[in-house]
CSV table of C-alpha atoms in Angstrom, one decimal:
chain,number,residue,atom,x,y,z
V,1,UNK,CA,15.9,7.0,5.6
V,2,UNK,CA,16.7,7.3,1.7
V,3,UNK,CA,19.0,4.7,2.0
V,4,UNK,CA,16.6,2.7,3.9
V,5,UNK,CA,14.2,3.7,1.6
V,6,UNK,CA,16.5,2.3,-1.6
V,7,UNK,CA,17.1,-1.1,0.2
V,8,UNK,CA,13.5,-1.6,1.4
V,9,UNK,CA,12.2,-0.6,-2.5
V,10,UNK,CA,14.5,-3.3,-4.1
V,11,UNK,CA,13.9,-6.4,-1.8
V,12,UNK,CA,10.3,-5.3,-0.6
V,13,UNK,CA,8.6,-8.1,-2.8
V,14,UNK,CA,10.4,-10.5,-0.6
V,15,UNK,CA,10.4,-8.6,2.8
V,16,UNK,CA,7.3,-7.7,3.2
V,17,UNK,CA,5.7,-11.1,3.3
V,18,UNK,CA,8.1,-12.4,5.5
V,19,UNK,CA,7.5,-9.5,7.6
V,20,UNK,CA,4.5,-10.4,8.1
V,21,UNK,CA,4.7,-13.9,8.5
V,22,UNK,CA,6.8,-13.5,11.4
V,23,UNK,CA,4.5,-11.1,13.4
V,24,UNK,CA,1.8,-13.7,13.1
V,25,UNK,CA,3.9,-16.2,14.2
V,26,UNK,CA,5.5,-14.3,17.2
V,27,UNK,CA,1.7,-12.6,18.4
V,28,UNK,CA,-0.8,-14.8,18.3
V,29,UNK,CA,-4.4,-13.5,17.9
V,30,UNK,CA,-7.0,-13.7,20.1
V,31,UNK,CA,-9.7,-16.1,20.6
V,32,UNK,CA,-12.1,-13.6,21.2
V,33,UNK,CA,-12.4,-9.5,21.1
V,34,UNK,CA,-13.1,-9.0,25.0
V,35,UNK,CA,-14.6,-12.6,25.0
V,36,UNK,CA,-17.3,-10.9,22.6
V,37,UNK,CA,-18.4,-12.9,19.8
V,38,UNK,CA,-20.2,-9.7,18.3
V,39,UNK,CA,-17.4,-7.5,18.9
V,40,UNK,CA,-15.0,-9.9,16.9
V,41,UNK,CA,-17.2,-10.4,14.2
V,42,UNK,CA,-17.7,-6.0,13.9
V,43,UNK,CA,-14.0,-6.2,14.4
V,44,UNK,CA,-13.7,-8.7,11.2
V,45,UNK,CA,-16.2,-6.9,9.2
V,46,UNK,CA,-14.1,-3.7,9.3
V,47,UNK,CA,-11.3,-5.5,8.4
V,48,UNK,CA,-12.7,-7.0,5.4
V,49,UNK,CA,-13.9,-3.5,4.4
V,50,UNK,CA,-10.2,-1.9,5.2
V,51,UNK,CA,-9.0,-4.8,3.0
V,52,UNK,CA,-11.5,-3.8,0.4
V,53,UNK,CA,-11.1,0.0,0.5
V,54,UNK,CA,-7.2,-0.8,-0.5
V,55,UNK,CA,-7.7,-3.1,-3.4
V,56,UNK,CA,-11.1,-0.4,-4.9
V,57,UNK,CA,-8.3,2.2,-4.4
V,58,UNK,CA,-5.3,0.0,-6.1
V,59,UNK,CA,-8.2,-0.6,-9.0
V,60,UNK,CA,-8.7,2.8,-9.4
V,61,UNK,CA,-5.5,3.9,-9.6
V,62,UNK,CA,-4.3,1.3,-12.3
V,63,UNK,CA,-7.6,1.5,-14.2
V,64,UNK,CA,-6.6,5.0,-14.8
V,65,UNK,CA,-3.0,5.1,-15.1
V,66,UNK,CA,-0.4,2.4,-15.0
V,67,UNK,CA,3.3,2.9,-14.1
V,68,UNK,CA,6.1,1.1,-14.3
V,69,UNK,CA,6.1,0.1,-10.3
V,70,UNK,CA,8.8,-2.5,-9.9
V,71,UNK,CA,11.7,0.1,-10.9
V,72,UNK,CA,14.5,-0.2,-13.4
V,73,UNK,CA,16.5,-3.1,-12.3
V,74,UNK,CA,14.8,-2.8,-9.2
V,75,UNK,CA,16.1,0.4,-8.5
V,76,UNK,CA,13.6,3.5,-8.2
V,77,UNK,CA,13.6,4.8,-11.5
V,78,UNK,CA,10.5,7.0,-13.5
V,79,UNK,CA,10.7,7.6,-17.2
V,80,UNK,CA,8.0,10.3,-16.7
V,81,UNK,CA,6.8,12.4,-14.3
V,82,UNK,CA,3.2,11.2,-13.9
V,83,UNK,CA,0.2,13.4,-13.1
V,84,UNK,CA,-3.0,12.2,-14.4
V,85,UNK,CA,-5.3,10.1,-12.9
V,86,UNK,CA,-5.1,8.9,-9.2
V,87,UNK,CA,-1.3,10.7,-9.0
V,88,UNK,CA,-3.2,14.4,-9.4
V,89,UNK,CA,-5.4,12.7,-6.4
V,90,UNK,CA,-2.6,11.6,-4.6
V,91,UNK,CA,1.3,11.3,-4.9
V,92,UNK,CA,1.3,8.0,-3.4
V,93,UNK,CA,-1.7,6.1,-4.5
V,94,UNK,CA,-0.8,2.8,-5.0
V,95,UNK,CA,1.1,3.3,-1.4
V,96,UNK,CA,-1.7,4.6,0.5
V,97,UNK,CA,-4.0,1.3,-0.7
V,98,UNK,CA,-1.2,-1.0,0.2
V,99,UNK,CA,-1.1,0.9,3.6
V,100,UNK,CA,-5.1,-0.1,3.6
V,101,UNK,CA,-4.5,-3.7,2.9
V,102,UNK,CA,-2.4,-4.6,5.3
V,103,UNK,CA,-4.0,-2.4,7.9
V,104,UNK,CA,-7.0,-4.3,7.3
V,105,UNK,CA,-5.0,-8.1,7.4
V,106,UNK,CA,-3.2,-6.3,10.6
V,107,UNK,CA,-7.1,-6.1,12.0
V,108,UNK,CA,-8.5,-8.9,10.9
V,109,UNK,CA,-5.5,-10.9,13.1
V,110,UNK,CA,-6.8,-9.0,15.8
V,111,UNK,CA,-3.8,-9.1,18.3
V,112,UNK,CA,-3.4,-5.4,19.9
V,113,UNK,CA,0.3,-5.1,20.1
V,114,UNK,CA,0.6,-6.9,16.2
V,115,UNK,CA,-2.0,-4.2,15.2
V,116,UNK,CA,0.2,-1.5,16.5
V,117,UNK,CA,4.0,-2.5,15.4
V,118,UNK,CA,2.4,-4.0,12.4
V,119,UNK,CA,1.2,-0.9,10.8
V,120,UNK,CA,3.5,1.5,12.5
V,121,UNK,CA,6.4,-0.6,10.9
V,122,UNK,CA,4.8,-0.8,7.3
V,123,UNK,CA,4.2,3.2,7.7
V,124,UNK,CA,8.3,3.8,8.4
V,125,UNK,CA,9.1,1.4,5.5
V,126,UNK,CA,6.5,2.5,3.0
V,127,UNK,CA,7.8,6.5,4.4
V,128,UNK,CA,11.5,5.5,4.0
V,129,UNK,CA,10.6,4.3,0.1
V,130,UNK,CA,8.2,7.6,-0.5
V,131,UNK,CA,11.9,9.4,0.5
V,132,UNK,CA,13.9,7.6,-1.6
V,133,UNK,CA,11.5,8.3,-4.8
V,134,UNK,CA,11.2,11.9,-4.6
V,135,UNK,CA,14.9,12.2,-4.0
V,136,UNK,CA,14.7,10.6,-7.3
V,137,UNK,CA,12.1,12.5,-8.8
V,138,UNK,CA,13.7,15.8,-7.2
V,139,UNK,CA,16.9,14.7,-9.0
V,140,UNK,CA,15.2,14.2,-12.3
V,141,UNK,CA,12.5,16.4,-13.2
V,142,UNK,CA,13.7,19.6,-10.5
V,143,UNK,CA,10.9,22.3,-10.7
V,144,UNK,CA,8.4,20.4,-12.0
V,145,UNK,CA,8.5,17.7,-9.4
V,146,UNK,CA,8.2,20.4,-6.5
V,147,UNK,CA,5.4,22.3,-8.3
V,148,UNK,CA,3.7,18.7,-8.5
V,149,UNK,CA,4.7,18.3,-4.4
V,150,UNK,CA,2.7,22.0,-4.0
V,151,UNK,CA,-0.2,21.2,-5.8
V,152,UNK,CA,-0.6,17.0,-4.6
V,153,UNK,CA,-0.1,16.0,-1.6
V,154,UNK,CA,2.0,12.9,-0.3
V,155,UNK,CA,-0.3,10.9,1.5
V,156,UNK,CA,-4.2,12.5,1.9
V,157,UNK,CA,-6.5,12.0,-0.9
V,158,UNK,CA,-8.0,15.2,-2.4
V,159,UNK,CA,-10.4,13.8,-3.8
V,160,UNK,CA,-11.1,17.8,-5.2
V,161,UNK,CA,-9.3,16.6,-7.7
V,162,UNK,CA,-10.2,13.7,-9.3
V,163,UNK,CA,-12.3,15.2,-11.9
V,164,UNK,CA,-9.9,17.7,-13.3
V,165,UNK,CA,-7.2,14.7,-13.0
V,166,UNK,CA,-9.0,12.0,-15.1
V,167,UNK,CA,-10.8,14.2,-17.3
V,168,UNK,CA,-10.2,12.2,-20.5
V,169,UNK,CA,-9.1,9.4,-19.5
V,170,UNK,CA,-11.2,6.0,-19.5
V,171,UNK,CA,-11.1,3.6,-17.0
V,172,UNK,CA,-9.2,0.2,-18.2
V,173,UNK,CA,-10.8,-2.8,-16.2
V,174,UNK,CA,-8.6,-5.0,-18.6
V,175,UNK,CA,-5.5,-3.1,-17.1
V,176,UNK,CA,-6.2,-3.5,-13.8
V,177,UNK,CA,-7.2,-7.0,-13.7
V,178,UNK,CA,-4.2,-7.7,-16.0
V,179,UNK,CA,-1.8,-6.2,-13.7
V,180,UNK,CA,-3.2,-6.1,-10.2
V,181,UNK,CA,-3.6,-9.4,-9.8
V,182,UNK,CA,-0.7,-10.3,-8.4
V,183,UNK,CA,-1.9,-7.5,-5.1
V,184,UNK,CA,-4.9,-9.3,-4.9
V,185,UNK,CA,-3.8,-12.5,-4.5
V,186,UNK,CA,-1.1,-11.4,-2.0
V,187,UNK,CA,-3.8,-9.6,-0.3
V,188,UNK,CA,-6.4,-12.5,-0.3
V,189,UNK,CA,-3.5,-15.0,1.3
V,190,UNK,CA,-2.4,-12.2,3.6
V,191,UNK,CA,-6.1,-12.5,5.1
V,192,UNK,CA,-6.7,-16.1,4.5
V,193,UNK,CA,-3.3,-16.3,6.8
V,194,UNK,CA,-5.1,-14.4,9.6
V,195,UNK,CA,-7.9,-16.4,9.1
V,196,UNK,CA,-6.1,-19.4,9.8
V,197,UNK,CA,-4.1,-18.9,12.6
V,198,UNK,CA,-7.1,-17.6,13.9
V,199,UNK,CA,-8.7,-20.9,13.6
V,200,UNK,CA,-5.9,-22.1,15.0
V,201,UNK,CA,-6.5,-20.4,18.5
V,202,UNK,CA,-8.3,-22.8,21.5
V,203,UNK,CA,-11.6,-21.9,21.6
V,204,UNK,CA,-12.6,-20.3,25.4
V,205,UNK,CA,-14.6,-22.4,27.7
């Protein structure tokens, strides 16, 4: 899975898209949830808010504390073992909202069997990365990494901590629309993708 993990974090920029692309192409959605127009339209509202609950968390967590994210060379590399912020809250973050975000465009496609491989497959890929990194980080920083993995964990948000973990630190709005703006507009073509091959669906008689 590390190796996976290393392969998957160095083309994921590409893959991931492309991923998706093909499920929507190979599962169509349905017209209707249960031939309910109010249960698709609940349906898309949770979506949207899934959507939104990954890209508030992505803010958050780059408002706070930036890291280099794409790697050195597009390899998993950390400079500094990082802490503060969302990583005291999380070890994952930035994970855990991408994991949101395309949970949400998973839902607001609607088909069943999509919603099911989709996110189960972006689980195993964003797991086999989370592998490769704290190999990494093991390598690196040794006790002070698993001290880190004792008192954070790797996906839940303990939220306990959030206060102790940003205390001092101001939130940068500049930062984050400065360098999250490439995740929402990934995220808002993801959904407007959905949307369309929605549209694209025969209405029922």
């Amino acid at each position: 899975m590390i190796a996976i993990g290393n392969f998957l974090f160095r083309f994921r920029n590409q893959l991931f898209p492309a991923i998706i692309v093909v499920l929507f192409l190979l599962m169509p959605p349905p017209a209707l949830v249960l031939d309910n127009p109010l249960l698709t339209l609940a349906k898309d509202a949770v979506a949207i808010l899934v959507i939104l609950a990954g890209l508030a968390l992505r803010a958050t967590v780059v408002g706070y504390k930036y890291i280099q994210r794409g790697g050195l060379k597009k390899k998993v590399y950390a400079k500094d073992l990082v802490t503060e912020g969302m990583f005291g809250v999380c070890r994952n973050p930035l994970y855990v909202g991408n994991m949101l975000l395309y949970s949400g465009v998973f839902l607001l496609h609607g088909n069943p069997l999509l919603i099911v491989i989709g996110i189960g497959l972006f689980a195993f890929m964003y797991q086999c990365i989370v592998y490769a990194e704290e190999a990494f980080l093991l390598r690196t920083f040794g006790d002070a990494y698993r001290d880190y993995c004792r008192d954070v964990p790797r996906w839940m948000l303990r939220l306990s901590n959030f206060s102790q973990s940003t205390e001092g630190m101001t939130f940068n709005i500049r930062r984050v629309v400065g360098k999250d703006y490439s995740t929402v507009s990934a995220a808002m073509i993801a959904a407007l993708l959905a949307l369309a091959t929605l549209q694209a669906q025969p209405t029922p008689a």
